[in-house]
PDB file of C-alpha atoms in Angstrom:
ATOM      1  CA  MET W  67     -47.042  36.536 -61.479  1.00  0.00           C
ATOM      2  CA  LEU W  68     -46.832  39.488 -59.098  1.00  0.00           C
ATOM      3  CA  GLY W  69     -49.027  42.421 -59.993  1.00  0.00           C
ATOM      4  CA  ASP W  70     -52.246  44.163 -59.078  1.00  0.00           C
ATOM      5  CA  VAL W  71     -54.193  40.916 -58.663  1.00  0.00           C
ATOM      6  CA  HIS W  72     -51.483  38.842 -56.975  1.00  0.00           C
ATOM      7  CA  GLY W  73     -49.539  41.091 -54.652  1.00  0.00           C
ATOM      8  CA  GLY W  74     -51.404  44.326 -55.185  1.00  0.00           C
ATOM      9  CA  ALA W  75     -54.637  43.358 -53.443  1.00  0.00           C
ATOM     10  CA  GLY W  76     -53.166  44.120 -50.014  1.00  0.00           C
ATOM     11  CA  GLN W  77     -52.169  47.609 -51.085  1.00  0.00           C
ATOM     12  CA  GLN W  78     -55.576  48.220 -52.624  1.00  0.00           C
ATOM     13  CA  CYS W  79     -57.344  46.861 -49.551  1.00  0.00           C
ATOM     14  CA  VAL W  80     -55.364  49.191 -47.267  1.00  0.00           C
ATOM     15  CA  GLN W  81     -56.501  52.044 -49.537  1.00  0.00           C
ATOM     16  CA  LEU W  82     -60.125  50.889 -49.336  1.00  0.00           C
ATOM     17  CA  LEU W  83     -60.083  50.576 -45.544  1.00  0.00           C
ATOM     18  CA  SER W  84     -58.263  53.883 -45.158  1.00  0.00           C
ATOM     19  CA  GLU W  85     -60.900  55.657 -47.239  1.00  0.00           C
ATOM     20  CA  ILE W  86     -63.547  54.343 -44.861  1.00  0.00           C
ATOM     21  CA  THR W  87     -61.662  55.283 -41.682  1.00  0.00           C
ATOM     22  CA  GLU W  88     -60.761  58.757 -43.014  1.00  0.00           C
ATOM     23  CA  ARG W  89     -64.317  59.614 -44.058  1.00  0.00           C
ATOM     24  CA  HIS W  90     -65.712  58.289 -40.792  1.00  0.00           C
ATOM     25  CA  GLY W  91     -63.058  60.317 -38.960  1.00  0.00           C
ATOM     26  CA  GLN W  92     -64.548  63.431 -40.576  1.00  0.00           C
ATOM     27  CA  GLY W  93     -67.710  62.818 -38.583  1.00  0.00           C
ATOM     28  CA  ARG W  94     -69.717  60.941 -41.221  1.00  0.00           C
ATOM     29  CA  GLU W  95     -71.991  58.069 -40.217  1.00  0.00           C
ATOM     30  CA  PHE W  96     -70.030  54.782 -40.317  1.00  0.00           C
ATOM     31  CA  ASP W  97     -72.475  52.478 -42.144  1.00  0.00           C
ATOM     32  CA  LEU W  98     -73.208  55.163 -44.734  1.00  0.00           C
ATOM     33  CA  VAL W  99     -69.475  55.627 -45.379  1.00  0.00           C
ATOM     34  CA  VAL W 100     -68.970  51.860 -45.753  1.00  0.00           C
ATOM     35  CA  SER W 101     -71.815  51.634 -48.267  1.00  0.00           C
ATOM     36  CA  GLU W 102     -70.568  54.667 -50.172  1.00  0.00           C
ATOM     37  CA  VAL W 103     -66.931  53.519 -50.398  1.00  0.00           C
ATOM     38  CA  VAL W 104     -67.867  49.952 -51.343  1.00  0.00           C
ATOM     39  CA  GLY W 105     -70.171  51.353 -54.040  1.00  0.00           C
ATOM     40  CA  GLU W 106     -67.396  53.514 -55.435  1.00  0.00           C
ATOM     41  CA  TRP W 107     -64.921  50.620 -55.524  1.00  0.00           C
ATOM     42  CA  ARG W 108     -67.537  48.330 -57.071  1.00  0.00           C
ATOM     43  CA  GLY W 109     -68.114  50.962 -59.724  1.00  0.00           C
ATOM     44  CA  ARG W 110     -64.508  50.429 -60.815  1.00  0.00           C
ATOM     45  CA  SER W 111     -64.380  46.634 -60.448  1.00  0.00           C
ATOM     46  CA  ARG W 112     -66.662  43.712 -59.746  1.00  0.00           C
ATOM     47  CA  TYR W 113     -64.222  42.457 -57.131  1.00  0.00           C
ATOM     48  CA  LEU W 114     -63.111  44.187 -53.959  1.00  0.00           C
ATOM     49  CA  PRO W 115     -59.469  43.632 -53.008  1.00  0.00           C
ATOM     50  CA  GLY W 116     -59.126  41.599 -49.838  1.00  0.00           C
ATOM     51  CA  PHE W 117     -62.532  39.929 -50.101  1.00  0.00           C
ATOM     52  CA  GLY W 118     -63.619  36.637 -51.671  1.00  0.00           C
ATOM     53  CA  HIS W 119     -61.544  33.602 -52.597  1.00  0.00           C
ATOM     54  CA  ARG W 120     -61.587  31.333 -55.594  1.00  0.00           C
ATOM     55  CA  PHE W 121     -61.078  28.139 -53.602  1.00  0.00           C
ATOM     56  CA  HIS W 122     -61.903  28.788 -49.932  1.00  0.00           C
ATOM     57  CA  PRO W 123     -65.454  29.555 -48.809  1.00  0.00           C
ATOM     58  CA  ARG W 124     -63.651  31.071 -45.801  1.00  0.00           C
ATOM     59  CA  ASP W 125     -59.882  31.592 -46.044  1.00  0.00           C
ATOM     60  CA  PRO W 126     -58.412  29.509 -43.180  1.00  0.00           C
ATOM     61  CA  ARG W 127     -55.483  31.905 -42.747  1.00  0.00           C
ATOM     62  CA  ARG W 128     -57.539  34.957 -41.863  1.00  0.00           C
ATOM     63  CA  ASP W 129     -59.130  34.070 -38.502  1.00  0.00           C
ATOM     64  CA  PRO W 130     -55.863  33.401 -36.628  1.00  0.00           C
ATOM     65  CA  LEU W 131     -54.504  36.738 -37.884  1.00  0.00           C
ATOM     66  CA  LEU W 132     -57.665  38.653 -37.053  1.00  0.00           C
ATOM     67  CA  ALA W 133     -57.659  37.117 -33.564  1.00  0.00           C
ATOM     68  CA  LEU W 134     -54.195  38.601 -33.038  1.00  0.00           C
ATOM     69  CA  VAL W 135     -55.474  42.003 -34.134  1.00  0.00           C
ATOM     70  CA  ASP W 136     -58.453  41.632 -31.768  1.00  0.00           C
ATOM     71  CA  ARG W 137     -56.003  40.957 -28.951  1.00  0.00           C
ATOM     72  CA  ALA W 138     -53.851  43.956 -29.916  1.00  0.00           C
ATOM     73  CA  VAL W 139     -56.970  46.161 -29.880  1.00  0.00           C
ATOM     74  CA  ALA W 140     -57.994  44.804 -26.463  1.00  0.00           C
ATOM     75  CA  ASP W 141     -54.481  45.466 -25.149  1.00  0.00           C
ATOM     76  CA  GLY W 142     -54.584  49.030 -26.496  1.00  0.00           C
ATOM     77  CA  LEU W 143     -51.705  48.454 -28.907  1.00  0.00           C
ATOM     78  CA  VAL W 144     -53.674  49.426 -32.015  1.00  0.00           C
ATOM     79  CA  GLU W 145     -56.860  51.440 -32.469  1.00  0.00           C
ATOM     80  CA  GLY W 146     -58.917  48.857 -34.382  1.00  0.00           C
ATOM     81  CA  ALA W 147     -60.525  51.300 -36.850  1.00  0.00           C
ATOM     82  CA  HIS W 148     -59.286  49.412 -39.919  1.00  0.00           C
ATOM     83  CA  LEU W 149     -60.332  46.084 -38.399  1.00  0.00           C
ATOM     84  CA  ARG W 150     -63.815  47.501 -37.798  1.00  0.00           C
ATOM     85  CA  ALA W 151     -63.910  48.816 -41.375  1.00  0.00           C
ATOM     86  CA  ALA W 152     -62.873  45.435 -42.825  1.00  0.00           C
ATOM     87  CA  ARG W 153     -65.522  43.572 -40.842  1.00  0.00           C
ATOM     88  CA  ALA W 154     -68.121  46.140 -41.910  1.00  0.00           C
ATOM     89  CA  VAL W 155     -67.161  45.711 -45.583  1.00  0.00           C
ATOM     90  CA  GLU W 156     -67.479  41.940 -45.209  1.00  0.00           C
ATOM     91  CA  ALA W 157     -70.916  42.307 -43.584  1.00  0.00           C
ATOM     92  CA  HIS W 158     -71.985  44.752 -46.308  1.00  0.00           C
ATOM     93  CA  LEU W 159     -70.885  42.378 -49.079  1.00  0.00           C
ATOM     94  CA  ASN W 160     -72.808  39.491 -47.548  1.00  0.00           C
ATOM     95  CA  ARG W 161     -76.056  41.300 -46.804  1.00  0.00           C
ATOM     96  CA  GLY W 162     -78.812  39.597 -48.794  1.00  0.00           C
ATOM     97  CA  ARG W 163     -76.602  36.711 -49.972  1.00  0.00           C
ATOM     98  CA  GLU W 164     -78.356  33.999 -47.970  1.00  0.00           C
ATOM     99  CA  GLY W 165     -78.235  30.766 -49.945  1.00  0.00           C
ATOM    100  CA  ARG W 166     -75.455  32.046 -52.205  1.00  0.00           C
ATOM    101  CA  LYS W 167     -71.683  31.754 -51.951  1.00  0.00           C
ATOM    102  CA  PRO W 168     -70.433  34.168 -49.271  1.00  0.00           C
ATOM    103  CA  VAL W 169     -67.818  36.851 -49.933  1.00  0.00           C
ATOM    104  CA  PRO W 170     -65.519  36.624 -46.902  1.00  0.00           C
ATOM    105  CA  MET W 171     -62.398  38.595 -46.113  1.00  0.00           C
ATOM    106  CA  ASN W 172     -59.367  36.706 -47.401  1.00  0.00           C
ATOM    107  CA  ILE W 173     -55.673  36.649 -46.470  1.00  0.00           C
ATOM    108  CA  ASP W 174     -55.012  39.874 -48.389  1.00  0.00           C
ATOM    109  CA  GLY W 175     -57.748  41.575 -46.381  1.00  0.00           C
ATOM    110  CA  ALA W 176     -56.414  40.222 -43.083  1.00  0.00           C
ATOM    111  CA  THR W 177     -52.858  41.330 -43.812  1.00  0.00           C
ATOM    112  CA  ALA W 178     -54.154  44.709 -45.025  1.00  0.00           C
ATOM    113  CA  VAL W 179     -55.858  45.134 -41.641  1.00  0.00           C
ATOM    114  CA  ILE W 180     -52.583  44.358 -39.876  1.00  0.00           C
ATOM    115  CA  TYR W 181     -50.528  46.730 -42.032  1.00  0.00           C
ATOM    116  CA  ALA W 182     -53.078  49.534 -41.701  1.00  0.00           C
ATOM    117  CA  GLU W 183     -53.429  49.076 -37.938  1.00  0.00           C
ATOM    118  CA  LEU W 184     -49.640  49.317 -37.639  1.00  0.00           C
ATOM    119  CA  GLY W 185     -49.683  52.565 -39.592  1.00  0.00           C
ATOM    120  CA  PHE W 186     -48.095  51.409 -42.840  1.00  0.00           C
ATOM    121  CA  ALA W 187     -48.909  53.434 -45.957  1.00  0.00           C
ATOM    122  CA  ALA W 188     -50.826  51.473 -48.596  1.00  0.00           C
ATOM    123  CA  PRO W 189     -47.917  51.141 -51.105  1.00  0.00           C
ATOM    124  CA  LEU W 190     -45.839  49.418 -48.415  1.00  0.00           C
ATOM    125  CA  ALA W 191     -48.369  46.563 -48.295  1.00  0.00           C
ATOM    126  CA  ARG W 192     -47.309  45.482 -51.790  1.00  0.00           C
ATOM    127  CA  GLY W 193     -43.650  45.574 -50.781  1.00  0.00           C
ATOM    128  CA  LEU W 194     -44.341  43.532 -47.652  1.00  0.00           C
ATOM    129  CA  PHE W 195     -46.196  40.961 -49.737  1.00  0.00           C
ATOM    130  CA  VAL W 196     -43.231  40.687 -52.129  1.00  0.00           C
ATOM    131  CA  LEU W 197     -40.808  40.484 -49.199  1.00  0.00           C
ATOM    132  CA  SER W 198     -42.734  37.684 -47.509  1.00  0.00           C
ATOM    133  CA  ARG W 199     -43.134  35.821 -50.805  1.00  0.00           C
ATOM    134  CA  SER W 200     -39.358  36.117 -51.372  1.00  0.00           C
ATOM    135  CA  VAL W 201     -38.655  34.537 -47.983  1.00  0.00           C
ATOM    136  CA  GLY W 202     -41.058  31.707 -48.847  1.00  0.00           C
ATOM    137  CA  ILE W 203     -39.371  31.109 -52.207  1.00  0.00           C
ATOM    138  CA  LEU W 204     -35.970  31.019 -50.504  1.00  0.00           C
ATOM    139  CA  ALA W 205     -37.209  28.473 -47.936  1.00  0.00           C
ATOM    140  CA  HIS W 206     -38.772  26.376 -50.694  1.00  0.00           C
ATOM    141  CA  ALA W 207     -35.554  26.377 -52.746  1.00  0.00           C
ATOM    142  CA  TRP W 208     -33.515  25.444 -49.668  1.00  0.00           C
ATOM    143  CA  GLU W 209     -35.868  22.549 -48.911  1.00  0.00           C
ATOM    144  CA  GLU W 210     -35.565  21.268 -52.478  1.00  0.00           C
ATOM    145  CA  THR W 211     -31.767  21.574 -52.353  1.00  0.00           C
ATOM    146  CA  GLY W 212     -31.671  19.410 -49.230  1.00  0.00           C
ATOM    147  CA  GLN W 213     -33.845  16.752 -50.838  1.00  0.00           C
ATOM    148  CA  GLY W 214     -31.956  16.739 -54.112  1.00  0.00           C
ATOM    149  CA  ARG W 215     -35.190  16.964 -56.112  1.00  0.00           C
ATOM    150  CA  ARG W 216     -38.114  19.261 -56.776  1.00  0.00           C
ATOM    151  CA  ASN W 217     -40.899  18.661 -54.328  1.00  0.00           C
ATOM    152  CA  LYS W 218     -43.618  20.677 -56.036  1.00  0.00           C
ATOM    153  CA  SER W 219     -44.231  23.099 -58.837  1.00  0.00           C
ATOM    154  CA  PRO W 220     -45.021  26.755 -58.256  1.00  0.00           C
ATOM    155  CA  MET W 221     -47.767  26.462 -60.888  1.00  0.00           C
ATOM    156  CA  PRO W 222     -50.986  24.456 -60.807  1.00  0.00           C
ATOM    157  CA  PRO W 223     -50.694  21.259 -62.918  1.00  0.00           C
ATOM    158  CA  SER W 224     -53.262  22.631 -65.383  1.00  0.00           C
ATOM    159  CA  MET W 225     -50.853  25.453 -66.252  1.00  0.00           C
ATOM    160  CA  VAL W 226     -47.709  23.367 -66.724  1.00  0.00           C
ATOM    161  CA  PRO W 227     -46.845  23.320 -70.440  1.00  0.00           C
ATOM    162  CA  VAL W 228     -46.837  20.009 -72.245  1.00  0.00           C
ATOM    163  CA  HIS W 229     -43.675  19.453 -74.272  1.00  0.00           C
ATOM    164  CA  LEU W 230     -43.844  17.270 -77.315  1.00  0.00           C
ATOM    165  CA  VAL W 231     -40.767  15.137 -77.753  1.00  0.00           C
ATOM    166  CA  ALA W 232     -39.877  13.990 -81.226  1.00  0.00           C
ATOM    167  CA  PRO W 233     -39.550  10.218 -81.472  1.00  0.00           C
ATOM    168  CA  THR W 234     -35.979   9.027 -81.421  1.00  0.00           C
ATOM    169  CA  ALA W 235     -34.566   7.707 -84.669  1.00  0.00           C
ATOM    170  CA  ARG W 236     -34.152   3.950 -84.793  1.00  0.00           C
ATOM    171  CA  PRO W 237     -30.911   2.568 -86.222  1.00  0.00           C
TER     172      PRO W 237
END
């Protein structure tokens, strides 16, 4: 289940944010660049990687991470250009959406901000996602081993296949 949608969104979001910061770095007006880049990405897909969530109106994992980036910017550890770009994209996506479901930055967007602020190239974001997911799978398997039973499925119940069992023969 790893691919462009699940796992690739971080890489794509780093690319999106980097396009904004690079164009702005060439002296172009920031809000115009944000609008232009978002328009180009929307021309290729209805969804923008790193923004929106199927279940959460606001992804609860993003704010603690973004607060850490805010602190790193305040401490002069990172520049904050990608963080500014991500917040501008979020504001752009939500302009005029009053009364409708918002399109907030999600966990992929927050981690993309972190990776980009640390100077990672976009393709590394996918690898970091896979690496972190691998550690989570290992921890999950270890927990199940200690309990002697499965404690949850990696798939939503609606996706678990139903097996038909033939009735047993009666003697």
